Tab-separated table of C-alpha atoms and ligand atoms in Angstrom:
chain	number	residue	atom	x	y	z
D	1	UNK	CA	-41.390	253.891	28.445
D	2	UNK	CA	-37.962	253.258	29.642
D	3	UNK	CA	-35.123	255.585	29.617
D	4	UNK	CA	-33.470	253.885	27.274
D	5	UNK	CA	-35.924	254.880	24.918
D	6	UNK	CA	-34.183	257.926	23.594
D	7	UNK	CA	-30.828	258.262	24.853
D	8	UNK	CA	-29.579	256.485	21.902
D	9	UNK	CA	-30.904	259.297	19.478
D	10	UNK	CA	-33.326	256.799	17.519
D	11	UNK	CA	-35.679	259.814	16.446
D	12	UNK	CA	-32.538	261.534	14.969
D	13	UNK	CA	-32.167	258.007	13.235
D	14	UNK	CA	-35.410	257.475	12.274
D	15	UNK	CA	-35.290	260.870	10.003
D	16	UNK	CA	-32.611	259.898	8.444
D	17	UNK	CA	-32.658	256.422	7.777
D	18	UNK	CA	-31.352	254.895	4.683
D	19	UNK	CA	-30.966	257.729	3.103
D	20	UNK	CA	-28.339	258.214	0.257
D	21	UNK	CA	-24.923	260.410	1.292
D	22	UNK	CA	-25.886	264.222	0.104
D	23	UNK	CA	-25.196	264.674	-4.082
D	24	UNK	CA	-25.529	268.099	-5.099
D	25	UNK	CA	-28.835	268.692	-7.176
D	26	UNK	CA	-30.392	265.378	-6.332
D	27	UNK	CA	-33.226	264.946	-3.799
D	28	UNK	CA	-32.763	264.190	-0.203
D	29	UNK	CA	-35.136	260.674	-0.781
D	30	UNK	CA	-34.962	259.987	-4.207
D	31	UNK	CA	-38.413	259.129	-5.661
D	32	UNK	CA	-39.533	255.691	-6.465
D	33	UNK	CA	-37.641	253.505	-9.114
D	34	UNK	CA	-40.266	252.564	-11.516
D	35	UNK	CA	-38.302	249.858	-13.576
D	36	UNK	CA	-39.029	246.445	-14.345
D	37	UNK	CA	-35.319	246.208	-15.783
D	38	UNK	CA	-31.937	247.964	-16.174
D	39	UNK	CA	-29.720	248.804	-18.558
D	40	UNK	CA	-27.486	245.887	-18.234
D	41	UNK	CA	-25.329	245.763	-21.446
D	42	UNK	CA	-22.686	242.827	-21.563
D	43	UNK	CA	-22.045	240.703	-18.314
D	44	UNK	CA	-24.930	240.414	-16.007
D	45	UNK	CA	-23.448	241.848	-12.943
D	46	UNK	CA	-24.241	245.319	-10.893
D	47	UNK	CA	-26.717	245.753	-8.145
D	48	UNK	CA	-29.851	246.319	-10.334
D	49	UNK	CA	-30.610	244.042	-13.133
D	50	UNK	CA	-33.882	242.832	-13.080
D	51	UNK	CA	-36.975	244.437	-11.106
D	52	UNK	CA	-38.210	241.421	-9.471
D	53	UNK	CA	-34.945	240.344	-7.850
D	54	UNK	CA	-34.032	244.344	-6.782
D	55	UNK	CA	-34.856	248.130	-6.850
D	56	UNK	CA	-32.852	251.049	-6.171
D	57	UNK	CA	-36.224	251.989	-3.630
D	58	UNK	CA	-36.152	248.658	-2.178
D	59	UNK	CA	-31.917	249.179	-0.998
D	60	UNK	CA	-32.917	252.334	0.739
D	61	UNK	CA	-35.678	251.477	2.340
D	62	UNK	CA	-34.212	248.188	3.310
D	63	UNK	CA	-31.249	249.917	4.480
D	64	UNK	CA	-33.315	252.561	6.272
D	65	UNK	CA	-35.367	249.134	8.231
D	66	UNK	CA	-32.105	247.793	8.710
D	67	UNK	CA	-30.562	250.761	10.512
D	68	UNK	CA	-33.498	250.729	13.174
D	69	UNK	CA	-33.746	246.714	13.651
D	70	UNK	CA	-30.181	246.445	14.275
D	71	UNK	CA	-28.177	249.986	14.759
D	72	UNK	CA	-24.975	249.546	14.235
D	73	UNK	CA	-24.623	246.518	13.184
D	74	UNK	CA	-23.641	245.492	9.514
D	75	UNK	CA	-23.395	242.411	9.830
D	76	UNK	CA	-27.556	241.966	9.055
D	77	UNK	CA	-29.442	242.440	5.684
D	78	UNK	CA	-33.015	243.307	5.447
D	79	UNK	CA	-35.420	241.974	2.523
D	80	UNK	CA	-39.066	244.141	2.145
D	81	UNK	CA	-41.902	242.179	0.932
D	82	UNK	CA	-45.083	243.080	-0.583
D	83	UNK	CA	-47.165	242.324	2.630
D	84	UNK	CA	-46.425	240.984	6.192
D	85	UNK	CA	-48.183	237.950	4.958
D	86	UNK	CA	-45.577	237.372	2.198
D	87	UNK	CA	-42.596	238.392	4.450
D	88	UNK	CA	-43.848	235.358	6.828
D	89	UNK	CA	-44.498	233.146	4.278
D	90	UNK	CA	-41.128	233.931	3.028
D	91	UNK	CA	-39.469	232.867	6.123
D	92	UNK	CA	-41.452	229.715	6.837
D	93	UNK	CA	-41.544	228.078	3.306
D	94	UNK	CA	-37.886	228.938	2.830
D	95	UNK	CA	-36.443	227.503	6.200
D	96	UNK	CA	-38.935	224.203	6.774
D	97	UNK	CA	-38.829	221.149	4.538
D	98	UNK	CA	-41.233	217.680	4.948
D	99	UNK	CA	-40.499	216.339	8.229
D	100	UNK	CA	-39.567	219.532	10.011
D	101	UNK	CA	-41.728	220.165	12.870
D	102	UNK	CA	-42.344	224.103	13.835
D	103	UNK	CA	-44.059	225.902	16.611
D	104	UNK	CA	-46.369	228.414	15.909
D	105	UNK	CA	-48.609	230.972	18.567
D	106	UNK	CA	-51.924	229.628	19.114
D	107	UNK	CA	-52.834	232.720	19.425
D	108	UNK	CA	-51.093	234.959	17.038
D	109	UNK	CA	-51.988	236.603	13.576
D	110	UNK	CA	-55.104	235.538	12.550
D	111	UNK	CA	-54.158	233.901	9.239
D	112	UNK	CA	-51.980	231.803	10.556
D	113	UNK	CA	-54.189	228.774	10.961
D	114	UNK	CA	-54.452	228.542	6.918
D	115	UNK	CA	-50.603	229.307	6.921
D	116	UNK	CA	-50.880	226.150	9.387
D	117	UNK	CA	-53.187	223.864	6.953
D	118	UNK	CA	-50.473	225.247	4.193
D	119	UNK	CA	-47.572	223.859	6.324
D	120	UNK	CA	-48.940	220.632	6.900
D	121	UNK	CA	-50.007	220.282	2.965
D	122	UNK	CA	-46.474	219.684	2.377
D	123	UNK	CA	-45.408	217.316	5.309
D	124	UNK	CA	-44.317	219.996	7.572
D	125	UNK	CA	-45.314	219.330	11.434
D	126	UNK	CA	-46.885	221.911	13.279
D	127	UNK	CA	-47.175	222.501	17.382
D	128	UNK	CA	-49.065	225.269	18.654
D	129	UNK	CA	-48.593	227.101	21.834
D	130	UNK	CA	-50.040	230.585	23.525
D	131	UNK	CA	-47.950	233.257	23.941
D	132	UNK	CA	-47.881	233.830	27.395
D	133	UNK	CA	-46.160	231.903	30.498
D	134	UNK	CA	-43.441	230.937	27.903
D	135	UNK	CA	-45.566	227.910	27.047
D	136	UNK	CA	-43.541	227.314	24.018
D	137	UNK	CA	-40.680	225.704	25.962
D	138	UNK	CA	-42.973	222.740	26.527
D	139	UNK	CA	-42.866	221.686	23.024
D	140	UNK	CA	-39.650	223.089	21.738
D	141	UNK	CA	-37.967	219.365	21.260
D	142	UNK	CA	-37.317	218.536	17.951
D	143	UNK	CA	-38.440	221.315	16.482
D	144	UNK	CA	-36.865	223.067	13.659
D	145	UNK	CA	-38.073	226.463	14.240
D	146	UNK	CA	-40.015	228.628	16.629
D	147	UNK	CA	-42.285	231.640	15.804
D	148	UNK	CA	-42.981	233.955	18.208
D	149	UNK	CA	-45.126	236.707	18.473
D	150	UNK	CA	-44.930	239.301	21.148
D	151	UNK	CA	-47.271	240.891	21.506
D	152	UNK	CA	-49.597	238.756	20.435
D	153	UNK	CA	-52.621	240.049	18.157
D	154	UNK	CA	-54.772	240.715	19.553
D	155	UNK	CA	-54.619	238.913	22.930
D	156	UNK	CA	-51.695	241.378	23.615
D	157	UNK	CA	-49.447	238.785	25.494
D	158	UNK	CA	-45.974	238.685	25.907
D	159	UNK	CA	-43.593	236.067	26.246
D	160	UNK	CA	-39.793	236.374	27.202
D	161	UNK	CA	-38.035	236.565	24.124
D	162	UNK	CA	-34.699	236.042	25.185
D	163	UNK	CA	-35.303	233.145	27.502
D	164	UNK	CA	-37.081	231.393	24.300
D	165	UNK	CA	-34.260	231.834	22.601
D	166	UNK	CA	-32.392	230.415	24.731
D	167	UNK	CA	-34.231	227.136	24.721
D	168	UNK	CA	-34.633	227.360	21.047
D	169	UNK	CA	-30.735	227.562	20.277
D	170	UNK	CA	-30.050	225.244	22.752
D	171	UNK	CA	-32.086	222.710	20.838
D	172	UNK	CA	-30.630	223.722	17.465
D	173	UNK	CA	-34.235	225.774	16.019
D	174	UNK	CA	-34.116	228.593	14.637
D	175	UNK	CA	-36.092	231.638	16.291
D	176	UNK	CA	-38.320	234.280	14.228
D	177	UNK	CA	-40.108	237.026	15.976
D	178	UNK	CA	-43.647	239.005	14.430
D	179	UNK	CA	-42.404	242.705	15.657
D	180	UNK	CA	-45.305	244.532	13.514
D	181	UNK	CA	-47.370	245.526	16.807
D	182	UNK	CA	-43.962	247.098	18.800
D	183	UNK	CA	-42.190	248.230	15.510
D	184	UNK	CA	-38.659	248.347	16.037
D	185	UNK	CA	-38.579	251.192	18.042
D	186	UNK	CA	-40.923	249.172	20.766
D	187	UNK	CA	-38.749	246.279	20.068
D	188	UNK	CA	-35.431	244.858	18.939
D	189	UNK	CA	-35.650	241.341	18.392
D	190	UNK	CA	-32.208	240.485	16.975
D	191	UNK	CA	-30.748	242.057	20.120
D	192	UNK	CA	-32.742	239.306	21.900
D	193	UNK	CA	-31.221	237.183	19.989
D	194	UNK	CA	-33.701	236.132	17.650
D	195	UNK	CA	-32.450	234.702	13.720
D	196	UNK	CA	-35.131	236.121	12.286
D	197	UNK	CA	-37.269	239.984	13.010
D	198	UNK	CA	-40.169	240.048	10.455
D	199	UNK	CA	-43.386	241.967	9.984
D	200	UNK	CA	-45.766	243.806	8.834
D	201	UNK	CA	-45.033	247.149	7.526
D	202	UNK	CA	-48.697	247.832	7.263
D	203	UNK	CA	-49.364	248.949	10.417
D	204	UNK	CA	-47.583	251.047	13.104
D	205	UNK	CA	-44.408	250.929	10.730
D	206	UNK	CA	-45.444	253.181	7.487
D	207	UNK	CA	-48.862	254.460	10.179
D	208	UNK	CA	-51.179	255.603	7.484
D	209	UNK	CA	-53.501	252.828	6.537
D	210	UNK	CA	-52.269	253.596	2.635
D	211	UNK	CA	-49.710	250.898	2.103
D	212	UNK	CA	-49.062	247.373	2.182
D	213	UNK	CA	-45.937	245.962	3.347
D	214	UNK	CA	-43.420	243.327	4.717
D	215	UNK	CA	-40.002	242.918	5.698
D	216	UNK	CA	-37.672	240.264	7.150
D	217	UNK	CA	-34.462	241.394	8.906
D	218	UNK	CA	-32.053	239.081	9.735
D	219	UNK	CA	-27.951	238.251	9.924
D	220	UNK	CA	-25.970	237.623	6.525
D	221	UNK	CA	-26.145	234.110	5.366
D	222	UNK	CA	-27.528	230.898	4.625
D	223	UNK	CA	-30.835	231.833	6.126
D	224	UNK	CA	-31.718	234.750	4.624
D	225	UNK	CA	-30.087	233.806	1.311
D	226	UNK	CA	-32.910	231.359	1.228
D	227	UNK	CA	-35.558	234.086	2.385
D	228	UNK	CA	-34.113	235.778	-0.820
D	229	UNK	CA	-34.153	233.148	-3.061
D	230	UNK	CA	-37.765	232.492	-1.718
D	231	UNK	CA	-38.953	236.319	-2.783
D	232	UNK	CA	-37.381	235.886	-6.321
D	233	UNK	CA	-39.095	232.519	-7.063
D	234	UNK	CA	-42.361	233.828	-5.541
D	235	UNK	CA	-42.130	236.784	-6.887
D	236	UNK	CA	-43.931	238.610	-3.742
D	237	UNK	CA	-42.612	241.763	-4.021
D	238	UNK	CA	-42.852	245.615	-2.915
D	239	UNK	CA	-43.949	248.094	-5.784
D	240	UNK	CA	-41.345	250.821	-5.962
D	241	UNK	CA	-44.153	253.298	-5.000
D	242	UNK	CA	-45.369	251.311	-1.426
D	243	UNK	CA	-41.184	251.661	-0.989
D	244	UNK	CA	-40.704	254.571	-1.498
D	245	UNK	CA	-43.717	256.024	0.722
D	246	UNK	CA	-42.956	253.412	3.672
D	247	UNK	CA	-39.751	254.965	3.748
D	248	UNK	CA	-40.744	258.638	3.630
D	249	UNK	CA	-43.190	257.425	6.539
D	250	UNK	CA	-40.276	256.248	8.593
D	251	UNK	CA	-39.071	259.571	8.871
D	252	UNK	CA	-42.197	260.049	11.177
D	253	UNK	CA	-41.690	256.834	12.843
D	254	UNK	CA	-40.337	258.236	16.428
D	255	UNK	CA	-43.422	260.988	16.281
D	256	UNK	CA	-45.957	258.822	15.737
D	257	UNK	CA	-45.159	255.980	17.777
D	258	UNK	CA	-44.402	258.060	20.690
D	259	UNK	CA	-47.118	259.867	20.694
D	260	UNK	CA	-50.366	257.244	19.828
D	261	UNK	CA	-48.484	254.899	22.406
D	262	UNK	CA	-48.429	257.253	24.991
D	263	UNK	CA	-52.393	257.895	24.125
D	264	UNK	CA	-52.563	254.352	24.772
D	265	UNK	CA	-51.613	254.502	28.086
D	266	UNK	CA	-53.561	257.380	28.427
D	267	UNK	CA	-57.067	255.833	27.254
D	268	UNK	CA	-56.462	252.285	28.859
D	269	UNK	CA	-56.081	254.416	32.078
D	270	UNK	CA	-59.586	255.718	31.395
D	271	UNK	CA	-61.027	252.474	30.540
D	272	UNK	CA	-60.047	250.800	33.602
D	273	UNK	CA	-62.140	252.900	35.518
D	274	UNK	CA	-65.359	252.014	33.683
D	275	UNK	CA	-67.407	249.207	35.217
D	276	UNK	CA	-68.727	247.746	31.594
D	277	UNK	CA	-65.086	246.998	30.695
D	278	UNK	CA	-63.603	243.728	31.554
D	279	UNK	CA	-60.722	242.222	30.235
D	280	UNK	CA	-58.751	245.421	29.616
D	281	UNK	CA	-55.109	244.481	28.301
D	282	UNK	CA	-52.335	246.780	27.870
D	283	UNK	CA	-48.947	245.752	28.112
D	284	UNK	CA	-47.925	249.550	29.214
D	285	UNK	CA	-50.201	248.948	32.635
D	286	UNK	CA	-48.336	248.803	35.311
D	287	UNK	CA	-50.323	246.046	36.666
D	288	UNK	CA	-50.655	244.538	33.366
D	289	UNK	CA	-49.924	240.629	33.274
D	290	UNK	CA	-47.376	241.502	30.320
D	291	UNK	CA	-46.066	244.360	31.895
D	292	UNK	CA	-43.567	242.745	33.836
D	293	UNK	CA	-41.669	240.742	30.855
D	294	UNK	CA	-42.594	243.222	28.320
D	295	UNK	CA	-40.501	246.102	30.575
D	296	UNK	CA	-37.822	243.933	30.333
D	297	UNK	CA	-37.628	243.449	26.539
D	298	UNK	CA	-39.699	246.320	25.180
D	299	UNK	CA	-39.199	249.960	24.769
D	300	UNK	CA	-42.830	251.351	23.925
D	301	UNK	CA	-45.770	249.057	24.698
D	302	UNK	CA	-47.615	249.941	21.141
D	303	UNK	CA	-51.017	251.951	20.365
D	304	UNK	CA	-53.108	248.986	20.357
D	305	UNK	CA	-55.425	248.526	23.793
D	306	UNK	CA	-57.637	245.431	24.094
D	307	UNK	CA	-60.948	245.212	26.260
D	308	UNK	CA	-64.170	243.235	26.126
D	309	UNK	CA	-67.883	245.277	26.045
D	310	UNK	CA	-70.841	242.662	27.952
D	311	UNK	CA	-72.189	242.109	24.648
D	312	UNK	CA	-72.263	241.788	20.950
D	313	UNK	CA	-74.780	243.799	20.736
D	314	UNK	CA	-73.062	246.735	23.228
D	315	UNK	CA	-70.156	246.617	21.544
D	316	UNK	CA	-71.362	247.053	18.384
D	317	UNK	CA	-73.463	250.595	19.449
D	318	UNK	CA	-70.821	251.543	20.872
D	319	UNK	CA	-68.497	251.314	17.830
D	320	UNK	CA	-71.354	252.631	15.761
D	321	UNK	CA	-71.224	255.860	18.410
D	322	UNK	CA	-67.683	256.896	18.284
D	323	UNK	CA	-66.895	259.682	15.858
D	324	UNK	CA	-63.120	260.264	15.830
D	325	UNK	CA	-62.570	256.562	15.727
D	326	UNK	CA	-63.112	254.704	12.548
D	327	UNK	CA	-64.836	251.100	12.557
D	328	UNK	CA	-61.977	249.239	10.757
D	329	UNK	CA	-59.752	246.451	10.525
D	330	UNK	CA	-55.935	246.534	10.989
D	331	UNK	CA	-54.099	248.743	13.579
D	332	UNK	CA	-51.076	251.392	13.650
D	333	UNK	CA	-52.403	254.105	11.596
D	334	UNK	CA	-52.802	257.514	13.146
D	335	UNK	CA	-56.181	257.473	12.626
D	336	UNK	CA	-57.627	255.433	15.477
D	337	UNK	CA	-59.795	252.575	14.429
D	338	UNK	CA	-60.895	249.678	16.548
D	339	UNK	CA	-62.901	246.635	15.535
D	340	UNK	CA	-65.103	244.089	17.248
D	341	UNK	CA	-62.695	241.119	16.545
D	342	UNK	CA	-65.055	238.253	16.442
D	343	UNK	CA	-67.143	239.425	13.624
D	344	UNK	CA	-63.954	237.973	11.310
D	345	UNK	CA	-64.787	234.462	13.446
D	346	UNK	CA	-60.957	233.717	13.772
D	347	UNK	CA	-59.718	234.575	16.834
D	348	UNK	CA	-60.986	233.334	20.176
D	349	UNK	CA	-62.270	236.141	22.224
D	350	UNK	CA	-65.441	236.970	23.611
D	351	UNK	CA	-68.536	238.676	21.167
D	352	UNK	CA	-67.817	241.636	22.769
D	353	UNK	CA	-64.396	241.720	22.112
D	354	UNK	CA	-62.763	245.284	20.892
D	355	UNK	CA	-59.251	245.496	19.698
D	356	UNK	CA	-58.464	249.179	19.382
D	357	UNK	CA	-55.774	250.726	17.807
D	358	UNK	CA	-54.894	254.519	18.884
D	359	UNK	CA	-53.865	256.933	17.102
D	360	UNK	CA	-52.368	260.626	16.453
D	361	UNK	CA	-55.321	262.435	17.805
D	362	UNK	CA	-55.551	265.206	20.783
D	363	UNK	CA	-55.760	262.402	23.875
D	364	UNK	CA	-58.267	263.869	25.136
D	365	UNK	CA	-60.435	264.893	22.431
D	366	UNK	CA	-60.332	260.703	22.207
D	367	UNK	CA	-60.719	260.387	25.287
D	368	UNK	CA	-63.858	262.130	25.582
D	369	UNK	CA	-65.261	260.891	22.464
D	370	UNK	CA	-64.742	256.928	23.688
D	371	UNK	CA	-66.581	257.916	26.827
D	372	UNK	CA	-68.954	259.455	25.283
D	373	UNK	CA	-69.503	256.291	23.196
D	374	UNK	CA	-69.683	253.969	26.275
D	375	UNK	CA	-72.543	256.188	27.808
D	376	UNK	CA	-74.352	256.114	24.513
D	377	UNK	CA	-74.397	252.768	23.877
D	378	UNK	CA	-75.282	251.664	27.481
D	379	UNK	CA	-78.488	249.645	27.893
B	1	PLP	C1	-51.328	242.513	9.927
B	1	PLP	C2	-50.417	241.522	10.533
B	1	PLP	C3	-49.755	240.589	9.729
B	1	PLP	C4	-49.985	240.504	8.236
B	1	PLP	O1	-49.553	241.642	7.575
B	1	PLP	P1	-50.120	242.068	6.123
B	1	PLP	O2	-49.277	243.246	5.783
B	1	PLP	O3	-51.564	242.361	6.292
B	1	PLP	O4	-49.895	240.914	5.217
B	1	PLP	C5	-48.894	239.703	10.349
B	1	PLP	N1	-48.686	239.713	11.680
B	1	PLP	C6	-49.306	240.590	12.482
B	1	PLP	C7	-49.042	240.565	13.942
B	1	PLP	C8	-50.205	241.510	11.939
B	1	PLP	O5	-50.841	242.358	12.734
């Protein structure tokens, strides 16, 4: 982690984000807005009018986003969704018409090859490139826009943002960066220099495995008046309740994130050691291939550590052997999980391919318990 990490009092922030000035007699985070309308007598005008267009839970927890994408800046509006899914979605349908072309990861997210098929449904042209070596700037001509994600997922590359964005302007695209796996505390992307941050709130962001969520930050204007004309129409929206506990998870944000990505480091550490493990990825290893770029751009490397086991067959006993770490999808939560990633036949990795996620346990009651599991599931 760099220094700059917390001299700029982002825990402080994080506890207080978005939250309304003090009113005597009212709570510190109201509770969620349930309303599908407002009283609205005469003129339709006023902030809150109809529930699918805006929520009093939404503004605060949009606010409190806003506050750690871009701190101190006012100048940039955030928009939550009701999944990272529909916060993508939400960018790419609303900025590409037929006969844009965009560049996507090859190796990002793994529903982005249907969001691919989607795109090219409606006369859209899409390029792919991998993440790392900033192979993007091969096919940047022409395009209209360029989605990045850094880290990828699961592959855990990095590309450098800023140079990309570079490139990007220079050829008149827009630039929209996946920040679920650093979270805005691992990872300002507007500061790079991207148009767009957006991502899941799912994950490392609300850290509980109980909600779904999405968000797209971005600066004031055309753009993200389409990305919130797009959530009206669409209608993809957060319930007041997932609001309303994302943002009373945010409070936690610093905590948590500090404290399962340093047990990242700590457990990739002891995986490198083992001889079964091959293809161990961190971007907070020194000697990582990402750790060079991502030092440069990044302020916490994540919770997520990826390695590959010989075989299917190893790396499912030794999933089946670990006992503080559940055998489950997703990532972020603090509960650590970790999941043999081909069995979902998307992403291209080896059979014995685990991505694990870390989370708020003792470090080295996880430790132990993932060693454990290697020796136990050793042929
Ligand atoms: C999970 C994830 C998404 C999708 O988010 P949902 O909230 O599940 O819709 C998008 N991008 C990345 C990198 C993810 O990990």
């Amino acid at each position: 982690m760099s220094d700059r990490a917390t001299d700029d009092g982002e825990g402080t922030r994080a506890v207080r984000a978005g939250l309304p000035d003090a009113a005597k007699n009212e709570p510190t985070l109201p509770g969620p807005a349930f309303a599908a309308h407002f009283h609205l007598p005469g003129e339709v005008d006023g902030p809150y009018t109809y529930g699918r267009d805006t929520n009093p839970s939404w503004s605060l927890l949009e606010r409190a986003i806003g506050e750690l994408e871009a701190p101190g800046r006012s100048d940039v509006e955030t928009l939550v969704f009701a999944s990272g899914m529909a916060a993508i979605s939400a960018v790419l349908f609303s900025q590409l018409r037929a006969g844009d072309t965009v560049v996507l990861p090859g190796d990002g997210y793994q529903v982005l090859p249907m969001v691919r098929a989607q795109l090219e449904a409606y006369g859209i042209e899409v390029r792919t490139a991998p993440t790392g070596d900033d192979a993007q700037l091969d096919v940047l001509n022409g395009a209209r826009l360029l989605w990045i994600e850094s880290p990828s997922n699961p592959g855990l590359d990095v590309c450098d943002i800023r140079r990309l964005v570079g490139a990007a302007h220079a050829r008149g695209a827009l630039v929209a960066v996946d920040n679920t796996l650093a979270t805005p505390l691992g990872q300002r992307p507007l500061e790079l220099g991207a148009d767009f941050s957006v991502a899941s709130g799912t994950k490392q962001l609300t850290g509980h495995g109980d909600v779904l969520l999405g968000y797209v930050s971005g600066r004031e204007g055309e753009a993200m008046d389409a990305v919130r004309r797009w959530r009206k129409i669409v209608g993809a929206i957060a319930g007041p309740m997932e609001a309303w506990l994302a943002h009373r998870s945010i409070a936690t944000l610093q905590m948590r994130v500090d404290r399962q990505n340093a047990s990242a480091l700590v457990l990739a550490q002891a995986l490198r050691e083992r001889p079964e493990v091959t293809g161990l990825r961190y971007p907070g290893l020194p000697d990582d291939p990402s750790h060079k770029i991502a030092s440069q751009q990044m302020r916490r490397y994540g919770c997520v550590v990826s390695f590959t086991l010989p075989t299917r067959a190893r790396a499912e006993r030794f999933l089946d052997a670990l006992r503080l770490v559940d055998d489950a999808t997703s990532f972020g939560g603090v509960r650590s999980t970790a999941e043999r990633r081909r069995r979902w036949g998307g992403d291209d990795v080896p059979e014995g391919f685990i991505r694990f996620s870390v989370g708020a346990e003792d470090p080295e009651d996880l430790v132990a318990d993932v060693l454990r599991a290697l020796d136990e599931s050793a042929d």
